[in-house]
């Protein structure tokens, strides 16, 4: 991934977030530098600010993917482009979509949404069963259809259905498991339709917050909601004359389902907060990896919308049901990645082919692509043996990436916890994982086992409130699966958090993101360095003597909120009586 950001502090934080997610990130501060980096190491995804010094983000996108009139075709395929823009430049971002950008994000960036979108683009791009130079490959040329490889009967049936529906205006629903190439089928329908000269606009509904889906699809008027500082077009307007692809439609909010149903019935829509109807000159292609009828039975998806979308269905078979296609797909991926990384791997042995065909491939073509890419890097000779096939490597790495407190032995974690009697005072000890002594024998059933507290998000442990202040320790509520997967550089606070505690957590988390650079942290937070040093001293953090004089070790951490004078709305009766007497 190539990140183009001219603001050093923002670039550093985004790079830290993306690298933490395992993404290979290269940062450029200008469009010219990004071009040089892309020529040396082609990027799969480009995330660029729209307004850059010198060459703009749109100019950079045009240089990476020039048209026939603008210049020669590049030797490497252009990257998928995500345009980053401020509220005042939404119109320019929509213009970038019409030029071929995959999506745009509005500042300030939501790191979780950026990571989800980049992962989606990376998985969609490599999942295309395509290798450069396919026209020069007579062996597999007859198996290729719009970038998809398929010689099996199931895939030939898919290609036939695409050809039949492409020339019509009928809405299409693409059904298939994750990793089967649903977006590639949608692009094939667009490329073979009469709208192929128009834009193809993909919308990953699962990557958009539910409260923003309506605005993303249909646009909004100025002042229609908090943060709508200017009117903006939606994806349906950006796709005028072309095709809009709605991925994972099962995640749509109920209110947006009503609006989409009206569009499919009348082909007219209204912006969020607007009154004027706009004609929707688009073709709608949707995709899902879930059974929408099950969602209809659960009252999650509208039945009338299901029948409007399901005018024509294309069902993609999983890879395990078309095993005849595994070998040609694997061979083409092997040649592609061996050429990209300069490795000698060229052919698969019979034992390697047998190992590939016996695997069930729950991740479908996406998983096969990942395995072959690792294999191309690992193989040391032209002939790839069965031991060179890197099956299961990703699963091992994923399991080893658990948090520290997940590594406590299961026998201790499985010990039953007996709740105290109602008459007993509640006292939950706080135990840090590093201080826990794990016994060799399982804990007896009558012993209450305290759960370890999760590690601090800051560079140092946050001091807890002493037991004497509240009569007991405050037990933190258990985390659910969603919170456990939360990004460690994204701060979420429950309602009721004290302002001083929220400020402390934000400062410590920002320091962690910038790797302890206090000057950069102060710039990001918008405060002076002296103010930052004072706050760190109050939190008990170490500050060098050349920065500020630190507190004594015996001193209790000082809470800044204690220094705030108490202001009450009740009048002072003595002063009021005195004032009346003077009057």
Coordinates of C-alpha atoms in Angstrom, one line a residue:
X1 CA 0.0 0.0 0.0
X2 CA 1.2 3.5 -0.9
X3 CA 0.1 6.3 1.4
X4 CA 0.5 9.9 0.2
X5 CA 0.2 12.5 2.9
X6 CA 2.0 15.8 3.2
X7 CA 1.3 16.3 6.9
X8 CA 4.1 14.4 8.7
X9 CA 2.2 13.9 12.0
X10 CA -0.9 12.5 10.3
X11 CA 1.2 10.3 8.1
X12 CA 3.1 8.9 11.1
X13 CA -0.2 8.0 12.9
X14 CA -1.8 6.4 9.8
X15 CA 1.4 4.4 9.1
X16 CA 1.4 3.1 12.7
X17 CA -2.3 2.1 12.5
X18 CA -1.9 0.3 9.1
X19 CA 1.4 -1.4 10.0
X20 CA -0.2 -2.7 13.2
X21 CA -2.8 -4.4 11.0
X22 CA 0.0 -6.2 9.1
X23 CA -0.1 -4.1 6.0
X24 CA 3.0 -3.3 4.0
X25 CA 2.9 0.5 3.9
X26 CA 5.2 3.0 2.1
X27 CA 4.7 6.7 2.8
X28 CA 5.3 9.5 0.3
X29 CA 4.9 13.2 1.1
X30 CA 4.2 14.4 -2.5
X31 CA 2.8 13.1 -5.8
X32 CA 6.2 13.2 -7.5
X33 CA 7.7 11.1 -4.7
X34 CA 4.8 8.6 -5.0
X35 CA 5.4 8.2 -8.7
X36 CA 9.1 7.4 -8.1
X37 CA 8.2 4.8 -5.4
X38 CA 5.5 3.2 -7.6
X39 CA 8.0 2.8 -10.5
X40 CA 10.4 1.0 -8.2
X41 CA 7.9 -1.0 -6.2
X42 CA 4.4 -1.1 -7.8
X43 CA 1.6 -0.6 -5.2
X44 CA -1.6 -2.6 -5.1
X45 CA -3.6 0.2 -3.3
X46 CA -2.9 4.0 -3.3
X47 CA -4.4 6.1 -0.5
X48 CA -3.7 9.8 -1.4
X49 CA -4.9 13.2 -0.2
X50 CA -6.7 15.1 -2.8
X51 CA -5.0 18.4 -2.1
X52 CA -1.2 18.0 -2.3
X53 CA 1.6 20.5 -2.9
X54 CA 2.4 20.5 -6.6
X55 CA 0.8 17.5 -8.2
X56 CA -2.8 16.9 -6.9
X57 CA -4.2 13.5 -6.0
X58 CA -6.3 13.5 -9.3
X59 CA -3.1 14.3 -11.3
X60 CA -1.3 11.5 -9.6
X61 CA -4.1 9.0 -10.4
X62 CA -4.0 10.1 -14.0
X63 CA -0.2 9.6 -14.2
X64 CA -0.5 6.1 -12.7
X65 CA -3.4 5.1 -15.1
X66 CA -3.2 7.3 -18.2
X67 CA -5.7 7.0 -21.0
X68 CA -4.8 6.5 -24.6
X69 CA -4.8 10.2 -25.3
X70 CA -2.7 11.0 -22.2
X71 CA 0.2 8.7 -22.6
X72 CA 1.4 5.1 -23.1
X73 CA -0.2 2.3 -21.0
X74 CA 1.9 1.5 -17.9
X75 CA 3.9 -1.7 -17.7
X76 CA 2.3 -2.6 -14.3
X77 CA -1.4 -2.6 -13.6
X78 CA -2.5 0.7 -11.9
X79 CA -3.3 0.5 -8.2
X80 CA -6.8 0.8 -6.7
X81 CA -7.1 4.4 -5.6
X82 CA -8.7 5.7 -2.4
X83 CA -9.1 9.5 -2.4
X84 CA -8.9 11.4 0.9
X85 CA -10.7 14.8 1.0
X86 CA -12.0 17.5 3.2
X87 CA -15.7 18.4 3.4
X88 CA -15.2 21.3 1.0
X89 CA -13.8 19.0 -1.7
X90 CA -16.5 16.3 -2.0
X91 CA -17.4 17.3 -5.5
X92 CA -13.7 16.8 -6.6
X93 CA -13.7 13.4 -4.9
X94 CA -16.8 12.4 -6.9
X95 CA -15.0 13.5 -10.0
X96 CA -12.1 11.2 -9.0
X97 CA -14.6 8.4 -8.8
X98 CA -15.7 9.0 -12.3
X99 CA -12.0 8.8 -13.4
X100 CA -11.6 5.4 -11.8
X101 CA -11.0 5.8 -8.1
X102 CA -12.3 2.9 -6.1
X103 CA -13.7 5.1 -3.2
X104 CA -13.1 8.2 -1.2
X105 CA -12.9 9.0 2.5
X106 CA -13.7 12.2 4.2
X107 CA -11.4 13.9 6.9
X108 CA -11.0 13.3 9.7
X109 CA -10.2 9.7 8.8
X110 CA -11.7 6.8 10.8
X111 CA -8.7 4.4 11.1
X112 CA -11.0 1.3 11.5
X113 CA -12.9 2.2 8.3
X114 CA -9.6 2.9 6.4
X115 CA -8.2 -0.5 7.4
X116 CA -11.4 -2.3 6.4
X117 CA -11.5 -0.5 3.0
X118 CA -7.8 -1.2 2.2
X119 CA -8.2 -4.8 3.2
X120 CA -11.3 -5.1 0.9
X121 CA -9.4 -3.6 -2.0
X122 CA -6.4 -5.8 -1.5
X123 CA -8.5 -8.9 -1.3
X124 CA -10.6 -8.0 -4.4
X125 CA -7.6 -7.1 -6.6
X126 CA -5.4 -10.2 -6.1
X127 CA -8.5 -12.4 -6.0
X128 CA -8.9 -11.8 -9.7
X129 CA -7.6 -15.0 -11.3
X130 CA -5.4 -13.1 -13.7
X131 CA -1.8 -13.0 -14.6
X132 CA 0.0 -10.4 -16.8
X133 CA 0.6 -11.6 -20.3
X134 CA -2.5 -13.9 -20.5
X135 CA -2.8 -13.2 -24.2
X136 CA 0.7 -14.8 -24.7
X137 CA -0.4 -17.9 -22.9
X138 CA -2.1 -20.3 -25.4
X139 CA -2.3 -23.0 -22.8
X140 CA -4.8 -21.2 -20.6
X141 CA -6.1 -18.5 -22.9
X142 CA -9.3 -20.5 -23.7
X143 CA -10.0 -20.8 -20.0
X144 CA -10.0 -17.1 -19.3
X145 CA -13.3 -15.1 -19.3
X146 CA -13.1 -11.4 -18.3
X147 CA -10.1 -12.2 -16.1
X148 CA -11.7 -15.2 -14.5
X149 CA -10.3 -18.7 -15.0
X150 CA -12.7 -21.6 -15.3
X151 CA -12.8 -24.7 -17.4
X152 CA -15.2 -26.6 -15.2
X153 CA -18.9 -27.1 -16.1
X154 CA -20.0 -24.9 -13.1
X155 CA -17.9 -22.0 -14.2
X156 CA -18.9 -22.3 -17.8
X157 CA -22.5 -22.1 -16.7
X158 CA -21.6 -18.9 -14.8
X159 CA -20.0 -17.4 -17.9
X160 CA -23.1 -18.2 -20.0
X161 CA -25.4 -16.5 -17.5
X162 CA -23.1 -13.4 -17.5
X163 CA -23.3 -13.2 -21.3
X164 CA -27.1 -13.5 -21.3
X165 CA -27.8 -10.8 -18.7
X166 CA -25.1 -8.3 -19.6
X167 CA -26.9 -6.8 -22.6
X168 CA -30.1 -6.0 -20.5
X169 CA -30.8 -3.4 -17.9
X170 CA -32.1 -6.0 -15.4
X171 CA -30.8 -5.8 -11.8
X172 CA -28.5 -8.8 -11.0
X173 CA -27.9 -10.5 -7.6
X174 CA -24.5 -12.3 -7.3
X175 CA -24.5 -15.0 -4.6
X176 CA -21.3 -16.7 -3.4
X177 CA -19.0 -17.4 -0.5
X178 CA -16.3 -14.9 0.5
X179 CA -13.3 -15.0 -1.9
X180 CA -15.1 -16.4 -4.9
X181 CA -14.8 -13.2 -7.0
X182 CA -18.2 -11.6 -6.8
X183 CA -16.9 -8.1 -7.8
X184 CA -15.1 -9.6 -10.7
X185 CA -18.4 -11.0 -12.0
X186 CA -20.0 -7.6 -11.5
X187 CA -17.3 -6.0 -13.6
X188 CA -17.7 -8.6 -16.3
X189 CA -21.4 -7.8 -16.5
X190 CA -20.5 -4.1 -16.8
X191 CA -17.8 -4.6 -19.4
X192 CA -20.1 -6.6 -21.6
X193 CA -23.1 -4.2 -21.3
X194 CA -24.0 -1.1 -23.3
X195 CA -22.9 0.9 -20.3
X196 CA -19.3 -0.2 -20.5
X197 CA -18.2 3.4 -21.4
X198 CA -19.7 4.7 -18.2
X199 CA -18.3 4.4 -14.7
X200 CA -18.3 1.3 -12.6
X201 CA -18.8 2.4 -9.0
X202 CA -18.4 -0.3 -6.2
X203 CA -19.9 0.4 -2.8
X204 CA -18.8 -1.8 0.0
X205 CA -21.7 -1.4 2.3
X206 CA -20.1 -3.4 5.1
X207 CA -17.2 -0.8 5.2
X208 CA -19.6 2.2 5.7
X209 CA -21.1 3.0 9.1
X210 CA -24.8 2.3 9.1
X211 CA -25.7 6.0 9.8
X212 CA -23.7 7.1 6.8
X213 CA -24.9 4.6 4.2
X214 CA -27.8 6.8 3.1
X215 CA -25.5 9.8 2.5
X216 CA -22.9 7.6 0.7
X217 CA -25.5 6.2 -1.7
X218 CA -27.8 9.1 -2.4
X219 CA -25.7 12.2 -1.3
X220 CA -26.8 14.9 1.1
X221 CA -27.7 18.6 1.2
X222 CA -25.8 21.2 3.3
X223 CA -26.8 21.1 6.9
X224 CA -28.8 17.9 6.6
X225 CA -26.9 16.4 9.6
X226 CA -24.0 17.3 11.9
X227 CA -20.9 17.6 9.8
X228 CA -22.7 18.2 6.5
X229 CA -20.9 21.6 5.8
X230 CA -21.5 21.3 2.1
X231 CA -23.8 19.5 -0.3
X232 CA -22.3 16.3 -1.8
X233 CA -23.1 13.8 -4.5
X234 CA -23.6 10.1 -3.6
X235 CA -22.5 7.0 -5.4
X236 CA -25.7 6.8 -7.5
X237 CA -25.0 10.2 -9.0
X238 CA -21.3 9.3 -9.5
X239 CA -22.4 6.2 -11.4
X240 CA -24.7 8.1 -13.8
X241 CA -24.6 6.3 -17.2
X242 CA -22.8 3.3 -15.7
X243 CA -23.2 0.6 -13.1
X244 CA -23.3 0.8 -9.3
X245 CA -22.2 -2.4 -7.5
X246 CA -23.6 -2.9 -4.0
X247 CA -21.4 -5.4 -2.1
X248 CA -22.8 -7.2 1.0
X249 CA -26.3 -5.8 0.7
X250 CA -27.4 -7.9 3.7
X251 CA -25.7 -5.4 6.0
X252 CA -27.9 -2.5 4.9
X253 CA -29.9 -0.5 7.5
X254 CA -33.7 -0.9 7.3
X255 CA -34.2 2.8 6.4
X256 CA -31.7 2.6 3.5
X257 CA -33.5 -0.6 2.3
X258 CA -36.7 1.4 1.9
X259 CA -34.8 4.1 -0.1
X260 CA -33.1 1.5 -2.3
X261 CA -36.5 -0.2 -3.0
X262 CA -37.9 3.1 -4.2
X263 CA -35.0 3.6 -6.5
X264 CA -35.4 0.2 -8.1
X265 CA -39.1 0.8 -8.5
X266 CA -39.0 4.4 -9.9
X267 CA -35.3 4.9 -10.7
X268 CA -35.5 8.2 -8.9
X269 CA -34.1 9.2 -5.5
X270 CA -33.7 12.2 -3.2
X271 CA -30.6 13.3 -1.3
X272 CA -30.5 13.1 2.5
X273 CA -32.1 16.4 3.7
X274 CA -33.2 17.3 0.2
X275 CA -36.6 17.6 -1.6
X276 CA -35.7 17.5 -5.3
X277 CA -35.9 14.2 -7.0
X278 CA -33.0 13.1 -9.1
X279 CA -33.1 10.6 -11.9
X280 CA -31.0 7.4 -11.3
X281 CA -29.5 6.6 -14.6
X282 CA -27.7 3.5 -13.3
X283 CA -27.8 -0.2 -13.4
X284 CA -27.8 -1.9 -10.0
X285 CA -25.7 -5.1 -9.4
X286 CA -25.7 -6.4 -5.9
X287 CA -23.8 -9.2 -4.1
X288 CA -24.0 -11.1 -0.9
X289 CA -22.3 -14.0 0.9
X290 CA -25.3 -14.7 3.0
X291 CA -28.7 -16.3 2.3
X292 CA -31.0 -13.3 2.0
X293 CA -34.1 -15.4 2.4
X294 CA -32.8 -16.3 5.9
X295 CA -32.4 -12.6 6.6
X296 CA -35.9 -12.1 5.4
X297 CA -37.2 -14.8 7.7
X298 CA -35.4 -13.1 10.6
X299 CA -37.0 -9.8 9.6
X300 CA -33.6 -8.2 8.9
X301 CA -33.9 -7.8 5.2
X302 CA -37.1 -6.7 3.3
X303 CA -38.8 -9.3 1.3
X304 CA -40.0 -6.9 -1.4
X305 CA -36.4 -5.6 -1.8
X306 CA -35.1 -9.1 -2.1
X307 CA -37.4 -9.8 -5.1
X308 CA -36.5 -6.5 -6.7
X309 CA -32.8 -7.3 -6.5
X310 CA -33.2 -10.9 -7.4
X311 CA -34.5 -10.4 -10.9
X312 CA -31.5 -12.4 -12.3
X313 CA -29.2 -14.5 -10.1
X314 CA -25.6 -15.5 -10.7
X315 CA -24.4 -18.1 -8.2
X316 CA -20.7 -18.6 -7.9
X317 CA -19.6 -22.1 -6.8
X318 CA -17.0 -22.4 -4.1
X319 CA -13.5 -23.6 -5.2
X320 CA -14.0 -27.0 -3.5
X321 CA -16.8 -27.7 -5.9
X322 CA -14.7 -27.0 -9.0
X323 CA -11.5 -28.8 -8.2
X324 CA -10.6 -29.0 -11.9
X325 CA -9.9 -25.3 -11.9
X326 CA -7.5 -25.4 -8.9
X327 CA -4.4 -26.4 -11.0
X328 CA -4.7 -23.8 -13.8
X329 CA -5.4 -21.0 -11.3
X330 CA -2.5 -22.1 -9.1
X331 CA -0.1 -22.3 -12.1
X332 CA -1.0 -18.8 -13.3
X333 CA -0.6 -17.4 -9.8
X334 CA 2.8 -19.1 -9.4
X335 CA 4.1 -17.6 -12.6
X336 CA 2.8 -14.2 -11.7
X337 CA 4.3 -14.0 -8.2
X338 CA 7.6 -15.7 -9.3
X339 CA 7.9 -13.0 -11.9
X340 CA 7.0 -10.2 -9.4
X341 CA 9.4 -11.3 -6.7
X342 CA 12.2 -12.7 -8.9
X343 CA 12.1 -16.3 -7.6
X344 CA 12.9 -19.4 -9.6
X345 CA 9.5 -21.2 -9.0
X346 CA 7.9 -22.2 -12.3
X347 CA 6.2 -25.6 -12.1
X348 CA 4.3 -27.7 -9.6
X349 CA 5.2 -31.4 -9.0
X350 CA 2.5 -34.0 -9.0
X351 CA 2.8 -34.3 -5.2
X352 CA 2.3 -30.5 -4.9
X353 CA -0.7 -30.6 -7.2
X354 CA -2.2 -33.5 -5.1
X355 CA -1.8 -31.5 -1.9
X356 CA -3.5 -28.5 -3.4
X357 CA -6.4 -30.4 -4.8
X358 CA -7.0 -32.3 -1.5
X359 CA -7.4 -29.1 0.4
X360 CA -11.0 -27.8 1.0
X361 CA -10.2 -24.1 0.4
X362 CA -12.6 -22.4 2.8
X363 CA -11.3 -19.1 1.7
X364 CA -11.8 -20.0 -2.0
X365 CA -9.7 -18.3 -4.7
X366 CA -8.5 -15.6 -2.2
X367 CA -7.0 -18.3 0.0
X368 CA -5.4 -20.1 -3.0
X369 CA -3.8 -16.9 -4.1
X370 CA -2.3 -16.3 -0.7
X371 CA -0.9 -19.8 -0.5
X372 CA 0.7 -19.7 -3.9
X373 CA 2.2 -16.2 -3.2
X374 CA 3.8 -17.6 -0.1
X375 CA 4.9 -20.7 -2.0
X376 CA 6.5 -18.6 -4.8
X377 CA 8.5 -16.8 -2.1
X378 CA 9.5 -19.9 -0.2
X379 CA 10.4 -22.3 -3.1
X380 CA 14.2 -22.4 -3.9
X381 CA 14.1 -24.2 -7.2
X382 CA 12.1 -24.2 -10.5
X383 CA 10.2 -27.3 -9.5
X384 CA 7.9 -26.7 -6.5
X385 CA 7.6 -29.8 -4.3
X386 CA 4.8 -30.7 -1.9
X387 CA 6.9 -29.5 1.1
X388 CA 7.2 -26.1 -0.6
X389 CA 3.4 -25.5 -0.6
X390 CA 2.7 -23.1 2.3
X391 CA -0.6 -24.4 3.5
X392 CA -1.7 -23.4 7.0
X393 CA 0.9 -20.7 7.5
X394 CA -1.6 -17.9 7.8
X395 CA -3.6 -19.8 10.4
X396 CA -0.5 -20.4 12.6
X397 CA 0.5 -16.7 12.5
X398 CA -3.1 -15.6 13.3
X399 CA -3.2 -17.8 16.4
X400 CA 0.1 -16.6 17.7
X401 CA -1.1 -13.0 17.5
X402 CA -3.3 -13.2 20.6
X403 CA -3.1 -10.7 23.4
X404 CA -0.9 -11.3 26.4
X405 CA -3.8 -12.1 28.8
X406 CA -5.1 -14.7 26.4
X407 CA -2.0 -16.8 27.0
X408 CA -3.0 -17.8 30.5
X409 CA -3.3 -21.6 30.7
X410 CA -6.7 -22.9 29.8
X411 CA -7.0 -24.9 33.0
X412 CA -6.8 -21.7 35.1
X413 CA -9.2 -19.8 32.8
X414 CA -11.7 -22.7 32.9
X415 CA -11.9 -22.8 36.7
X416 CA -15.5 -22.0 37.8
X417 CA -16.1 -18.7 39.4
X418 CA -18.4 -18.8 42.5
X419 CA -20.3 -15.5 43.0
X420 CA -20.2 -14.2 46.6
X421 CA -23.2 -14.4 48.9
X422 CA -25.5 -11.3 48.8
X423 CA -24.6 -10.5 52.4
X424 CA -20.8 -10.5 51.7
X425 CA -19.1 -7.3 50.7
X426 CA -18.0 -7.3 47.1
X427 CA -14.2 -7.0 46.6
X428 CA -12.7 -7.9 43.3
X429 CA -8.9 -7.9 43.4
X430 CA -7.1 -6.4 40.4
X431 CA -4.3 -8.7 39.2
X432 CA -1.9 -7.9 36.4
X433 CA -1.0 -10.9 34.2
X434 CA 2.8 -10.4 34.8
X435 CA 2.2 -10.7 38.6
X436 CA 0.1 -13.9 38.4
X437 CA 1.6 -17.1 39.6
X438 CA 0.1 -19.9 37.6
X439 CA -0.2 -23.1 39.8
X440 CA 0.7 -26.4 38.4
X441 CA -2.6 -28.0 39.5
X442 CA -6.0 -26.7 38.5
X443 CA -7.7 -24.4 40.9
X444 CA -10.3 -26.2 43.2
X445 CA -13.9 -25.6 42.4
X446 CA -14.6 -23.7 45.7
X447 CA -11.9 -21.1 45.0
X448 CA -12.8 -17.8 43.5
X449 CA -10.3 -17.1 40.7
X450 CA -9.9 -13.4 39.8
X451 CA -9.8 -12.6 36.1
X452 CA -6.7 -10.7 35.0
X453 CA -7.2 -7.1 34.0
X454 CA -6.5 -6.2 30.4
X455 CA -3.2 -4.5 29.7
X456 CA -3.0 -0.7 29.6
X457 CA -3.3 1.0 26.2
X458 CA -0.7 3.6 27.2
X459 CA 3.1 3.3 27.5
X460 CA 2.7 2.9 31.3
X461 CA 0.0 1.4 33.5
X462 CA -2.7 3.8 34.4
X463 CA -3.0 4.3 38.2
X464 CA -6.3 3.0 39.6
X465 CA -8.5 4.7 42.2
X466 CA -7.5 3.5 45.7
X467 CA -10.0 1.1 47.4
X468 CA -10.6 3.6 50.1
X469 CA -12.2 6.2 47.9
X470 CA -15.2 4.1 46.9
X471 CA -15.1 1.5 49.6
X472 CA -14.3 -1.1 47.0
X473 CA -12.5 -1.5 43.7
X474 CA -14.4 -0.8 40.6
X475 CA -14.6 -4.0 38.4
X476 CA -14.3 -3.4 34.7
X477 CA -17.1 -4.9 32.6
X478 CA -16.1 -7.9 30.5
X479 CA -15.2 -7.2 26.9
X480 CA -17.3 -8.8 24.2
X481 CA -15.9 -10.1 20.9
X482 CA -16.3 -6.8 19.2
X483 CA -14.4 -4.9 21.8
X484 CA -11.6 -7.5 22.0
X485 CA -11.0 -7.0 18.3
X486 CA -10.9 -3.2 18.7
X487 CA -7.8 -1.5 17.3
X488 CA -5.4 -0.6 20.1
X489 CA -4.8 2.9 18.6
X490 CA -8.5 3.7 18.5
X491 CA -9.8 5.2 21.8
X492 CA -13.5 4.5 22.7
X493 CA -14.8 5.7 26.1
X494 CA -18.0 4.8 27.8
X495 CA -20.5 7.5 28.8
X496 CA -19.8 8.6 32.3
X497 CA -16.0 8.7 32.0
X498 CA -14.5 11.6 33.8
X499 CA -13.0 14.3 31.6
X500 CA -9.6 14.0 33.4
X501 CA -9.5 10.3 32.8
X502 CA -10.5 10.7 29.1
X503 CA -7.7 13.3 28.6
X504 CA -5.1 11.1 30.3
X505 CA -6.0 8.1 28.1
X506 CA -5.9 10.2 25.0
X507 CA -2.5 11.6 25.8
X508 CA -0.9 8.3 26.6
X509 CA -2.4 6.6 23.6
X510 CA -1.1 9.4 21.3
X511 CA 2.3 9.1 22.8
X512 CA 2.2 5.3 22.0
X513 CA 1.2 6.0 18.4
X514 CA 4.1 8.4 17.9
X515 CA 6.5 6.1 19.7
X516 CA 7.2 8.4 22.6
X517 CA 8.1 11.5 20.6
X518 CA 6.7 14.2 22.9
X519 CA 7.2 17.0 20.5
X520 CA 5.2 15.3 17.8
X521 CA 2.6 14.2 20.4
X522 CA 2.1 17.8 21.5
X523 CA 1.6 18.9 17.9
X524 CA -1.0 16.2 17.2
X525 CA -2.8 17.1 20.4
X526 CA -2.7 20.8 19.7
X527 CA -1.0 21.7 23.0
X528 CA 2.4 23.1 23.9
X529 CA 5.3 20.9 25.0
X530 CA 5.4 22.5 28.4
X531 CA 1.7 21.7 28.9
X532 CA 2.3 18.1 27.8
X533 CA 5.2 17.7 30.3
X534 CA 3.0 19.1 33.1
X535 CA 0.3 16.6 32.3
X536 CA 2.7 13.7 32.1
X537 CA 4.2 14.7 35.5
X538 CA 0.6 14.7 36.9
X539 CA 0.1 11.2 35.5
X540 CA 3.3 9.9 37.1
X541 CA 5.1 9.5 33.8
X542 CA 8.8 10.0 33.5
X543 CA 9.9 13.4 32.2
X544 CA 13.6 14.2 31.8
X545 CA 15.3 16.8 34.0
X546 CA 16.0 18.9 30.9
X547 CA 12.3 19.0 30.1
X548 CA 10.8 19.6 33.4
X549 CA 11.5 18.9 37.1
X550 CA 9.8 15.6 37.9
X551 CA 7.8 14.9 41.1
X552 CA 9.1 12.8 44.0
X553 CA 8.6 9.1 43.8
X554 CA 6.6 9.0 47.0
X555 CA 4.2 11.7 45.9
X556 CA 0.8 10.5 44.9
X557 CA -0.3 11.1 41.2
X558 CA -1.9 14.5 41.0
X559 CA -5.3 14.6 39.3
X560 CA -5.7 17.8 37.3
X561 CA -9.4 17.9 37.9
X562 CA -8.8 18.6 41.6
X563 CA -7.4 22.0 40.7
X564 CA -10.6 23.1 38.9
X565 CA -12.6 25.4 41.1
X566 CA -16.2 24.3 41.8
X567 CA -18.8 26.6 40.3
X568 CA -22.3 26.3 41.5
X569 CA -25.5 27.9 40.2
X570 CA -26.9 28.4 43.8
X571 CA -26.6 32.0 45.0
X572 CA -24.6 33.0 48.1
X573 CA -27.3 33.9 50.7
X574 CA -24.9 36.1 52.8
X575 CA -23.8 38.1 49.8
X576 CA -27.4 38.4 48.6
X577 CA -28.6 39.7 51.9
X578 CA -25.8 42.2 52.1
X579 CA -26.6 43.5 48.7
X580 CA -30.2 44.0 49.6
X581 CA -29.2 45.9 52.7
X582 CA -27.0 48.2 50.7
X583 CA -29.8 48.8 48.3

